[in-house]
mmCIF file of C-alpha atoms and ligand atoms in Angstrom:
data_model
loop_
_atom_site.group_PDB
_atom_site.id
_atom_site.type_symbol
_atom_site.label_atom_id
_atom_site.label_comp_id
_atom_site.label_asym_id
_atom_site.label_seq_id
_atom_site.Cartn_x
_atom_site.Cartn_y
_atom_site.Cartn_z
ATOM 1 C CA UNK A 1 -3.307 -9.024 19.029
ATOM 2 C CA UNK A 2 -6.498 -7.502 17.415
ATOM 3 C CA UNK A 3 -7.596 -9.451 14.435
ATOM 4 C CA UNK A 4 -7.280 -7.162 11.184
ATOM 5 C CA UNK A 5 -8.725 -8.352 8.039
ATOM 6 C CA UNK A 6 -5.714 -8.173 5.353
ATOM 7 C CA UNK A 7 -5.963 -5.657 2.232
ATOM 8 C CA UNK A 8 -3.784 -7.571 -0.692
ATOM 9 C CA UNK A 9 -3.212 -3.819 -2.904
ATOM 10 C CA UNK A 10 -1.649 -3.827 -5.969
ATOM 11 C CA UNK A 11 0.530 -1.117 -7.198
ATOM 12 C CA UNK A 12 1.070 -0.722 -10.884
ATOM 13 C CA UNK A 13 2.985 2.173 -10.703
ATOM 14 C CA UNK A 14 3.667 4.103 -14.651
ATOM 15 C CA UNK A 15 2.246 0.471 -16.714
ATOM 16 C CA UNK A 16 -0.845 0.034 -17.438
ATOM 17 C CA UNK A 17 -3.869 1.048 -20.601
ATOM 18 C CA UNK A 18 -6.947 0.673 -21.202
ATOM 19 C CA UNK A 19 -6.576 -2.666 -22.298
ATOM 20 C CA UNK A 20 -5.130 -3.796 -18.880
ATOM 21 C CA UNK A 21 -8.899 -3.625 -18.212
ATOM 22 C CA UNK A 22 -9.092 -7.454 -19.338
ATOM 23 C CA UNK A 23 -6.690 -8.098 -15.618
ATOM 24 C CA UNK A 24 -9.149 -6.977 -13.668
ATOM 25 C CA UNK A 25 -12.108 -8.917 -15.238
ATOM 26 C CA UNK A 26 -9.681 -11.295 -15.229
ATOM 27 C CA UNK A 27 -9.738 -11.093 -11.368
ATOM 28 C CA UNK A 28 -12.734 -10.736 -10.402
ATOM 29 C CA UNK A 29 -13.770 -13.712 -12.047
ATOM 30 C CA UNK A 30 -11.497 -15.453 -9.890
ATOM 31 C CA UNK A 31 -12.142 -13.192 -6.862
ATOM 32 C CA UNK A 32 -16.474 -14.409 -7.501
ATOM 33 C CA UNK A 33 -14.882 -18.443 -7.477
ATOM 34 C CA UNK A 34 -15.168 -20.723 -4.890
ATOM 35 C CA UNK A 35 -11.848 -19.893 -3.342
ATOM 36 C CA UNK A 36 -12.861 -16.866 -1.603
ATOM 37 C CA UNK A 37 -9.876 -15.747 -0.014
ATOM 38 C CA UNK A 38 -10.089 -13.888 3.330
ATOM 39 C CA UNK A 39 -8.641 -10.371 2.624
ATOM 40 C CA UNK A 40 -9.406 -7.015 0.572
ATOM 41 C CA UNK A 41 -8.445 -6.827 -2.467
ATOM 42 C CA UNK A 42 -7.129 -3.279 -4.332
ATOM 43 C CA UNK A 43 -5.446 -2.548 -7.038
ATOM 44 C CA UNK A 44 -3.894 1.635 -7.398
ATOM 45 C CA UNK A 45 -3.418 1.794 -11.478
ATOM 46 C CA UNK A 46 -2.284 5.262 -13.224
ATOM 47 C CA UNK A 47 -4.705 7.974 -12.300
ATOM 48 C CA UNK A 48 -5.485 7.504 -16.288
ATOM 49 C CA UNK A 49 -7.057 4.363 -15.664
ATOM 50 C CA UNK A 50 -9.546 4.872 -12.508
ATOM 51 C CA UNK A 51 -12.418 5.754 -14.122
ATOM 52 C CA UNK A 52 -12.214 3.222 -16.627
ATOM 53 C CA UNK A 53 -10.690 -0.154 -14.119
ATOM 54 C CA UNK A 54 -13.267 1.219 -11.446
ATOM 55 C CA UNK A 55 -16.171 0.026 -14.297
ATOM 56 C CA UNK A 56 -14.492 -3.206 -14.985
ATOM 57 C CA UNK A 57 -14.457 -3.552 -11.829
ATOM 58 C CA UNK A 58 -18.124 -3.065 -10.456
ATOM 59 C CA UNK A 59 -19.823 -6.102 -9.086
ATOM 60 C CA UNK A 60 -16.890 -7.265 -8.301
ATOM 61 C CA UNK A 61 -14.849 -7.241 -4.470
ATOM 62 C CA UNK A 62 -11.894 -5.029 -6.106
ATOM 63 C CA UNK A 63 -11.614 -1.548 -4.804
ATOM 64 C CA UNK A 64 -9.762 0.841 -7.061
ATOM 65 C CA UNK A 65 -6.965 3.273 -5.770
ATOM 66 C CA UNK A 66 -4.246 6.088 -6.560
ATOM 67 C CA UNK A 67 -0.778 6.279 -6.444
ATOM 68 C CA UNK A 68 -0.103 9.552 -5.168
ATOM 69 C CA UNK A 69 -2.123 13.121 -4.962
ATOM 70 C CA UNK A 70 -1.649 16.661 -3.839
ATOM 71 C CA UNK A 71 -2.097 17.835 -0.550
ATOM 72 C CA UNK A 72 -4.407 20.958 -1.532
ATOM 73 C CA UNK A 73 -8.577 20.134 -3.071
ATOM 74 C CA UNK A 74 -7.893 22.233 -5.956
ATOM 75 C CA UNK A 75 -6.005 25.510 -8.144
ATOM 76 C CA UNK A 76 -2.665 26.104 -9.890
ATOM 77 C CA UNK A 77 -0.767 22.974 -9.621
ATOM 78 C CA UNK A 78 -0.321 21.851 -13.349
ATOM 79 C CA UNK A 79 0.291 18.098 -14.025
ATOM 80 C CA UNK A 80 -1.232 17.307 -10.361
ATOM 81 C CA UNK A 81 -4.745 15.393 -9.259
ATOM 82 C CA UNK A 82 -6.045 16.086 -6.152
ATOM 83 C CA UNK A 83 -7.593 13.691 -3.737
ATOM 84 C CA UNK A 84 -11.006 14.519 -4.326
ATOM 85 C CA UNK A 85 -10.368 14.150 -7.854
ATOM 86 C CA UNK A 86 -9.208 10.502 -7.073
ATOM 87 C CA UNK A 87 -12.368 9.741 -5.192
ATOM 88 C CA UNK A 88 -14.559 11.487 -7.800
ATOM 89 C CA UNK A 89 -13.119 9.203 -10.694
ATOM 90 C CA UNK A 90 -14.061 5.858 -7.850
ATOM 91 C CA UNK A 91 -10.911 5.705 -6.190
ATOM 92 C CA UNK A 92 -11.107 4.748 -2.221
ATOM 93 C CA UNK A 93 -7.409 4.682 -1.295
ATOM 94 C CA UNK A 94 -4.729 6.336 -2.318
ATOM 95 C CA UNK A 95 -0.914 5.770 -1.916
ATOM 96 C CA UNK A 96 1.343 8.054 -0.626
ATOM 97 C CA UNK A 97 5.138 8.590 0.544
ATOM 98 C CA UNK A 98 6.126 6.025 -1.925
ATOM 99 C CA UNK A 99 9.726 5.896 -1.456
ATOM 100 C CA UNK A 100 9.899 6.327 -5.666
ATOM 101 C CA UNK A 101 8.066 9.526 -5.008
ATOM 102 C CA UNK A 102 10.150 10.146 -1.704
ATOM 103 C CA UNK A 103 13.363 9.966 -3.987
ATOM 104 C CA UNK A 104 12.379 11.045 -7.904
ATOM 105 C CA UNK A 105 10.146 14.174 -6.571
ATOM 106 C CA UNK A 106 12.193 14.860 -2.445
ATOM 107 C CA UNK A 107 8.796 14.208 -0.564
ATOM 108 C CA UNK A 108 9.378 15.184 2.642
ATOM 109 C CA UNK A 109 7.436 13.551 5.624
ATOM 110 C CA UNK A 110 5.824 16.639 6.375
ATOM 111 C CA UNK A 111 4.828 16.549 2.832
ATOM 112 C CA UNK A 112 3.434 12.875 3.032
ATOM 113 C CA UNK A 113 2.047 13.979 6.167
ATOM 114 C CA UNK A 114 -0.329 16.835 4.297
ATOM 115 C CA UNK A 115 -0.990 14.439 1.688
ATOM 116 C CA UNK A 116 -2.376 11.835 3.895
ATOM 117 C CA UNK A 117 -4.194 14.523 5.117
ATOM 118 C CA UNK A 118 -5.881 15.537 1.902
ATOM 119 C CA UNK A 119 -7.425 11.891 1.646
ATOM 120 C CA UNK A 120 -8.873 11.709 4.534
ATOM 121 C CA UNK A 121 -10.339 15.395 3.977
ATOM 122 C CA UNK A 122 -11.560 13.667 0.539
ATOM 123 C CA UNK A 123 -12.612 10.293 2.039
ATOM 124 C CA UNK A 124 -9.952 8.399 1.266
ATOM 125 C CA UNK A 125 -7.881 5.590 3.262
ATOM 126 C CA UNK A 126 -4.512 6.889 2.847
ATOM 127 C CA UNK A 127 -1.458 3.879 2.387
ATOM 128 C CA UNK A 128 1.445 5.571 3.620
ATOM 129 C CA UNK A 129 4.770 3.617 2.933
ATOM 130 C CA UNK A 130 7.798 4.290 5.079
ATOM 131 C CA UNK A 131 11.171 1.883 4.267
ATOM 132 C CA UNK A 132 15.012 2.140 4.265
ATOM 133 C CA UNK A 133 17.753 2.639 1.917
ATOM 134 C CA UNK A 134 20.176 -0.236 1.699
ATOM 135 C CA UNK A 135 22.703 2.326 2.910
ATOM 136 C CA UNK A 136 20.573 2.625 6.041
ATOM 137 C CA UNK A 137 19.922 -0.775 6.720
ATOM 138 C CA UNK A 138 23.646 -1.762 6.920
ATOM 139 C CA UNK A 139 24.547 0.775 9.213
ATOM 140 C CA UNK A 140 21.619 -0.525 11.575
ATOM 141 C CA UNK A 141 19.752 2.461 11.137
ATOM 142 C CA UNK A 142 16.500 0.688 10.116
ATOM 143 C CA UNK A 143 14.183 1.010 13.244
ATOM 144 C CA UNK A 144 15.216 4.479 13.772
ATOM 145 C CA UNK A 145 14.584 5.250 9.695
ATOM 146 C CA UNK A 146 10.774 3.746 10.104
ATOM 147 C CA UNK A 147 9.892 5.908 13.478
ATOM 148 C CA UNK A 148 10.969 8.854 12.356
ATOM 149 C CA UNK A 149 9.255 8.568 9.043
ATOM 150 C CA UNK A 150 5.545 7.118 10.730
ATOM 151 C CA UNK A 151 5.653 10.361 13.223
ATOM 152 C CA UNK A 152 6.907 12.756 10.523
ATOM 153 C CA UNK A 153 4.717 11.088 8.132
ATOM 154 C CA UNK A 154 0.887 10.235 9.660
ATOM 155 C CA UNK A 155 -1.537 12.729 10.606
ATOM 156 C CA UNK A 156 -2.738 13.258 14.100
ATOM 157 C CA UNK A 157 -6.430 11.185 14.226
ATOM 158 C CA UNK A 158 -4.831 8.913 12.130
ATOM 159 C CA UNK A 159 -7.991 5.483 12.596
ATOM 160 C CA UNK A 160 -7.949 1.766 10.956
ATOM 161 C CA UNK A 161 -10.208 2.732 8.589
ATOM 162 C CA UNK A 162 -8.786 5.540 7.143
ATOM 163 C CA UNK A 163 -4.817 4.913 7.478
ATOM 164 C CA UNK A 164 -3.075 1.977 6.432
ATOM 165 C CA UNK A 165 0.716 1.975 6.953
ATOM 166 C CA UNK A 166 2.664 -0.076 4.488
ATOM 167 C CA UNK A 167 6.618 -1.338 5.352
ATOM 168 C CA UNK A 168 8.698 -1.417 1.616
ATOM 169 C CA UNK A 169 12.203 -1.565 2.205
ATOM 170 C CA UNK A 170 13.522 0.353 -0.562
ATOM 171 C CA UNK A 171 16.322 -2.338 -1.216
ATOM 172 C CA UNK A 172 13.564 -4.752 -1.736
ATOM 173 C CA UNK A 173 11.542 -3.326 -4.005
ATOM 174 C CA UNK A 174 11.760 -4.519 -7.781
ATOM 175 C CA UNK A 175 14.894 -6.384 -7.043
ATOM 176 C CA UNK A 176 14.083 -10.344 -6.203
ATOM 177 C CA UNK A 177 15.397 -9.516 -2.530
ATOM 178 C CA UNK A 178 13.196 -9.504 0.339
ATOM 179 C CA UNK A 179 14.672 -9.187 4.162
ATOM 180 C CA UNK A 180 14.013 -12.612 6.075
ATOM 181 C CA UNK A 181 10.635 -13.684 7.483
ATOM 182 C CA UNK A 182 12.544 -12.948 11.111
ATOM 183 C CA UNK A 183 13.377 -9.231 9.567
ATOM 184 C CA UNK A 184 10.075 -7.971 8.536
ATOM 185 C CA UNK A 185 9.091 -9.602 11.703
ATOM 186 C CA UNK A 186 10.998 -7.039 14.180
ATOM 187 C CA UNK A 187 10.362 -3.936 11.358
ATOM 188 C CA UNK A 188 6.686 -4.450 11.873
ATOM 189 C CA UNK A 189 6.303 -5.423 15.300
ATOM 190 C CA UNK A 190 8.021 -1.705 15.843
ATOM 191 C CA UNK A 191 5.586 -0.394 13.764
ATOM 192 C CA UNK A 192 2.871 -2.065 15.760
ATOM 193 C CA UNK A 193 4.009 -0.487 18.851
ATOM 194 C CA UNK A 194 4.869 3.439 17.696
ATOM 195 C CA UNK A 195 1.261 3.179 16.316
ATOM 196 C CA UNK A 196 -0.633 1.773 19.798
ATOM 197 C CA UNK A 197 2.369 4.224 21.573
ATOM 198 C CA UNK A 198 0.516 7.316 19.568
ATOM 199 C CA UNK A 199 -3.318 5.904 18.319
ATOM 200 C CA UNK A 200 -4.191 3.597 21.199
ATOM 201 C CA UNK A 201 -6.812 1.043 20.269
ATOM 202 C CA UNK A 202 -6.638 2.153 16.705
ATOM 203 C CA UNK A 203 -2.997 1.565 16.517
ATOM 204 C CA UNK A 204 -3.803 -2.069 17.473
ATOM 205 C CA UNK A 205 -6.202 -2.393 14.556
ATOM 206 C CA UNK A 206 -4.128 -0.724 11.336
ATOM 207 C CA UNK A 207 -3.375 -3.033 8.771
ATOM 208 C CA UNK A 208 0.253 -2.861 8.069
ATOM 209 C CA UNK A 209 1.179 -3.858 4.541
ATOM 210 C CA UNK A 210 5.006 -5.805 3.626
ATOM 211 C CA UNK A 211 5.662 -4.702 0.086
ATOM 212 C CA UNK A 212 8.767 -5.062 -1.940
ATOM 213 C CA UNK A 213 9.645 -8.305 -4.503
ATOM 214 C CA UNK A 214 6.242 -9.947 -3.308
ATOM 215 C CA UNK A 215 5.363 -12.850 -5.644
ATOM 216 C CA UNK A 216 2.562 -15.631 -5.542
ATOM 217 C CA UNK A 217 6.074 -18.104 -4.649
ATOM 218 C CA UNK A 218 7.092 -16.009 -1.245
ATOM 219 C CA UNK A 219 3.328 -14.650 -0.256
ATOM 220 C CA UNK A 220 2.146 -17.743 2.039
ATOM 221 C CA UNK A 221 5.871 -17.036 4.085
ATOM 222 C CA UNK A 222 5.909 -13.655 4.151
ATOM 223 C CA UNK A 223 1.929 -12.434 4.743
ATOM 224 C CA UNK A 224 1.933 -15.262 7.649
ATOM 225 C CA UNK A 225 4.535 -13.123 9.565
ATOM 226 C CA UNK A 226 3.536 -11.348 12.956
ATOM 227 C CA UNK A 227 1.447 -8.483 12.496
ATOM 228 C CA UNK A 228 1.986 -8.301 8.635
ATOM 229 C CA UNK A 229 -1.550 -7.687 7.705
ATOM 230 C CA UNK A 230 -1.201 -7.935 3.707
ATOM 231 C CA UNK A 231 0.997 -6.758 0.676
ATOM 232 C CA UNK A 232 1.898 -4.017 -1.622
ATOM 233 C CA UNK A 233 2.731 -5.578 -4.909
ATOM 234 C CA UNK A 234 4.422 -3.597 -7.642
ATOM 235 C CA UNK A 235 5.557 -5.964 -10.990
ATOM 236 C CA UNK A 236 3.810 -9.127 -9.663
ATOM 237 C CA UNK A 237 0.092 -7.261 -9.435
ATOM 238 C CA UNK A 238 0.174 -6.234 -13.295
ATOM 239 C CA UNK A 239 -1.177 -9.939 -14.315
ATOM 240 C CA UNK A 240 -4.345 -11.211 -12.586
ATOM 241 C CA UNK A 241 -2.623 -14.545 -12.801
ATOM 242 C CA UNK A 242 -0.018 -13.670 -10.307
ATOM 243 C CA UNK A 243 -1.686 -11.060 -8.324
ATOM 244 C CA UNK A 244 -4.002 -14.199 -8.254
ATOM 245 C CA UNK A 245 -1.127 -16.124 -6.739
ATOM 246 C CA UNK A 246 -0.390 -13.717 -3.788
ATOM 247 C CA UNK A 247 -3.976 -13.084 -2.763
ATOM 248 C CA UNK A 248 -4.966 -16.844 -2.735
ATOM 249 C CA UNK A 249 -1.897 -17.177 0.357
ATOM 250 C CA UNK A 250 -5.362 -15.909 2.028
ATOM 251 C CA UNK A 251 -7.294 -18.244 1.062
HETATM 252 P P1 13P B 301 7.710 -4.789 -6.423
HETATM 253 O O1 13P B 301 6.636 -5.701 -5.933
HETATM 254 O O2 13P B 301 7.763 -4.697 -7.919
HETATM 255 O O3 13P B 301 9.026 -5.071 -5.774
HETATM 256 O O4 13P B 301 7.300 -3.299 -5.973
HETATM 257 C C1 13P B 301 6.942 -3.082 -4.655
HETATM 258 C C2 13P B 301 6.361 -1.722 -4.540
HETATM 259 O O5 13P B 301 7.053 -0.732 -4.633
HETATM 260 C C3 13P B 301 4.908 -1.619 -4.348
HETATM 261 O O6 13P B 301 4.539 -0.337 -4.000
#
């Protein structure tokens, strides 16, 4: 198994102003301690905030990223930011295929697909999340659900460095429930192998993310799993305190 350095990202989805600036001081002080934990550290606030967290952030290990962007550079798309927007405000990742952007706005894979595509056009490392309904997972349609969304949803040339895939069952996210250390261990061994089956050596080195209900109490269980190379935190990355908690399972 390659050896992937893990990328701890925080999500904060809609929360978040300017004062939430005080978190990530908050964190990098902690980040510049003596613990120095061995992953990357992100956090992907409201496309509000970039400009102003990527600041508070400078000096400091903590890359900033977006949650979502459109698939074309530029025009008549009101209400939308584009990727080279994102990485013009300091962004260097941005999220997409969110499964609350899969369901409240019907992104398609092919339209994750093109929007992966924009950030690496821009320079970004895309996240691309992929995970099942409940609905799916009880009917023991949960491998299936994942291939079929990481070859509708990844672009061809897809490397390590700019493509990071991340596994958030859908029933897990927000909830308190997270699928068994065993679980997320066959979900992302499959992963592993569709992306050596179609990137080869790359495929071996992507980091592949758990998110869904991660908190600092379940983070040493869950990011020691097989081939789980790091988290995607929602609710629990919105206080440096307990985004604190989950990156320090790294230290
Ligand atoms: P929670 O950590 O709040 O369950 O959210 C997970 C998530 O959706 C991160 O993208």
């Amino acid at each position: 198994m390659a050896r992937v350095k893990a990328l701890v990202a925080g999500n904060w989805k809609m929360n978040g102003a300017k004062a939430s600036k005080k978190e990530v001081t908050a964190l990098a002080k902690k980040l510049a301690g003596k613990a120095k934990p061995a992953c990357d550290v992100l956090i992907c606030p409201p496309a509000t905030l970039i400009a102003t967290l990527k600041e508070s952030a400078k000096g400091s290990k903590i890359a900033i990223g977006g949650q979502d962007c459109h698939a074309k550079e530029s025009g008549a798309h009101t209400g939308d930011v584009s990727a080279e927007m994102l990485k013009d405000a300091g962004a260097a990742f941005v999220i997409v295929g969110h499964s609350e952007r899969r369901a409240d706005h019907g992104e398609t894979d092919a339209a994750v697909r093109a929007k992966a595509e924009a950030a690496h056009r821009a320079g970004l490392t895309a996240i691309v999340c992929v995970g099942e309904t409940e609905a799916e997972r009880d009917s023991g349609a949960t491998l299936k659900v994942i291939r079929g969304q990481l070859k509708g949803s990844l672009p061809d040339g897809a490397t390590a460095k700019t493509t990071v895939i991340a596994y958030e069952p859908v029933w897990a996210i927000g909830t308190g429930r997270t699928p068994t250390p065993d679980d997320v261990a066959k979900v992302h061994a499959a992963i592993r192998k569709a992306l050596e089956a179609r990137f080869g050596a790359e495929g071996t080195k992507m980091r592949i993310l758990y998110g869904g209900s991660v908190k600092p109490s379940n983070a040493a269980e869950l990011m020691t799993v097989p081939n789980v190379n790091g988290a995607l935190v929602g609710g629990a990355s919105l206080k440096a305190e307990d985004f604190w908690g989950i990156i320090s399972a790294y230290a």
